[in-house]
Amino acid sequence: MALENNPMWNGGTSFEPYTADFNESFKERIRSRDNYCCVLCNTQQSNLDKALHVHHVNYDKSNSIKQNCASLCNSCHSRTNINRSSWILFFQNLLKERYGYQYNEKQMIILDFNKKKEMEF
């Protein structure tokens, strides 16, 4: 089956490179914010063989900001590759509830540049 005909095909976005700001320091801050737990199953990083993955909520690797990232164990991260639109909504609701992040009805991140805290990490 050709890649383009596979139901999981998403235009080749998985081959796009991550941005320079998606580095180990940034990922560590996301894990710390999430208390070193998978936001789906609550497995603690200390109980895993590897560090928690940092998932881009809207699947856009060029959008590496705290409002678009969540900590996931490998098992849960693999579950997020189907029904992506449902997962985007799920994670945005979770991050809104936990951290007060804001998103509009088109699932776009709303940033308030007047709030210094929102821009810091």
Coordinates of C-alpha atoms in Angstrom, one line a residue:
M1 CA 0.0 0.0 0.0
A2 CA 1.4 3.4 -1.0
L3 CA 1.9 5.8 1.9
E4 CA -0.6 8.3 0.5
N5 CA -3.3 5.5 0.5
N6 CA -2.8 4.5 4.1
P7 CA -5.5 5.8 6.4
M8 CA -2.8 7.0 8.8
W9 CA -1.2 9.2 6.2
N10 CA -1.1 12.8 7.2
G11 CA 0.7 14.4 4.3
G12 CA 4.2 13.4 5.4
T13 CA 4.2 15.6 8.5
S14 CA 5.9 13.0 10.6
F15 CA 9.0 13.6 8.5
E16 CA 9.1 17.3 9.3
P17 CA 12.0 18.3 11.6
Y18 CA 11.4 19.6 15.1
T19 CA 12.3 23.2 15.8
A20 CA 15.4 24.2 17.7
D21 CA 13.3 25.3 20.7
F22 CA 12.0 21.7 21.1
N23 CA 15.1 20.8 23.0
E24 CA 15.8 18.7 26.1
S25 CA 15.5 21.8 28.4
F26 CA 12.1 22.6 27.0
K27 CA 10.9 19.0 27.3
E28 CA 12.2 18.8 30.9
R29 CA 10.1 21.9 31.8
I30 CA 7.0 20.2 30.3
R31 CA 7.7 17.0 32.3
S32 CA 8.2 19.1 35.4
R33 CA 5.0 21.1 34.8
D34 CA 3.2 17.7 34.5
N35 CA 4.8 16.4 37.7
Y36 CA 6.7 13.8 35.8
C37 CA 3.5 11.9 35.2
C38 CA 1.8 10.8 32.0
V39 CA -1.2 13.1 31.7
L40 CA -3.4 10.2 30.4
C41 CA -2.6 7.2 32.7
N42 CA -0.7 9.0 35.5
T43 CA 2.3 6.7 35.3
Q44 CA 5.2 8.3 36.9
Q45 CA 8.4 8.7 34.9
S46 CA 10.4 7.1 37.7
N47 CA 8.4 3.8 36.9
L48 CA 9.4 3.9 33.3
D49 CA 12.6 2.8 31.5
K50 CA 12.8 6.0 29.5
A51 CA 11.8 9.6 30.0
L52 CA 8.2 10.6 29.3
H53 CA 7.6 11.7 25.7
V54 CA 6.6 15.3 25.1
H55 CA 3.6 15.3 22.7
H56 CA 2.6 18.2 20.5
V57 CA -1.1 18.5 21.2
N58 CA -2.0 19.8 17.7
Y59 CA 0.6 17.6 16.0
D60 CA 2.4 20.7 14.7
K61 CA 6.1 20.2 15.4
S62 CA 6.8 23.9 14.7
N63 CA 4.6 24.9 17.6
S64 CA 6.7 24.1 20.6
I65 CA 5.1 26.2 23.4
K66 CA 3.8 25.0 26.7
Q67 CA 0.2 25.4 25.7
N68 CA 0.7 22.9 22.9
C69 CA 2.7 20.2 24.7
A70 CA 1.9 17.4 27.2
S71 CA 3.8 14.6 28.9
L72 CA 2.9 11.1 27.8
C73 CA 4.4 7.6 28.4
N74 CA 5.3 5.6 25.3
S75 CA 2.2 3.5 25.5
C76 CA -0.2 6.4 25.7
H77 CA 1.7 8.4 23.1
S78 CA 1.2 5.6 20.6
R79 CA -2.5 5.7 21.1
T80 CA -2.7 9.4 20.0
N81 CA -1.9 8.6 16.4
I82 CA -5.5 7.8 15.4
N83 CA -8.5 10.1 15.8
R84 CA -6.2 13.1 16.0
S85 CA -9.0 15.7 16.0
S86 CA -10.5 14.0 19.1
W87 CA -7.2 13.9 20.9
I88 CA -6.5 17.6 20.1
L89 CA -9.8 18.5 21.8
F90 CA -9.2 16.1 24.7
F91 CA -5.7 17.5 25.4
Q92 CA -6.7 21.1 25.1
N93 CA -9.5 20.6 27.6
L94 CA -7.1 18.8 29.9
L95 CA -4.6 21.6 29.7
K96 CA -7.3 24.3 30.1
E97 CA -8.6 22.6 33.2
R98 CA -5.1 22.0 34.8
Y99 CA -3.3 25.1 33.8
G100 CA -5.9 27.6 32.6
Y101 CA -4.6 27.7 29.0
Q102 CA -7.1 29.1 26.5
Y103 CA -8.2 27.8 23.1
N104 CA -10.8 29.0 20.7
E105 CA -13.6 27.0 19.0
K106 CA -11.2 26.4 16.0
Q107 CA -8.7 24.8 18.5
M108 CA -6.3 27.7 18.1
I109 CA -4.2 28.7 21.2
I110 CA -5.2 32.0 22.7
L111 CA -2.2 33.9 24.2
D112 CA -2.7 37.0 26.4
F113 CA 0.5 39.0 25.9
N114 CA -0.6 41.3 28.8
K115 CA -0.1 38.4 31.2
K116 CA 3.6 38.1 31.9
K117 CA 3.1 34.8 33.6
E118 CA 1.5 33.3 30.4
M119 CA 4.7 34.1 28.4
E120 CA 7.1 32.7 31.0
F121 CA 8.0 29.2 31.6

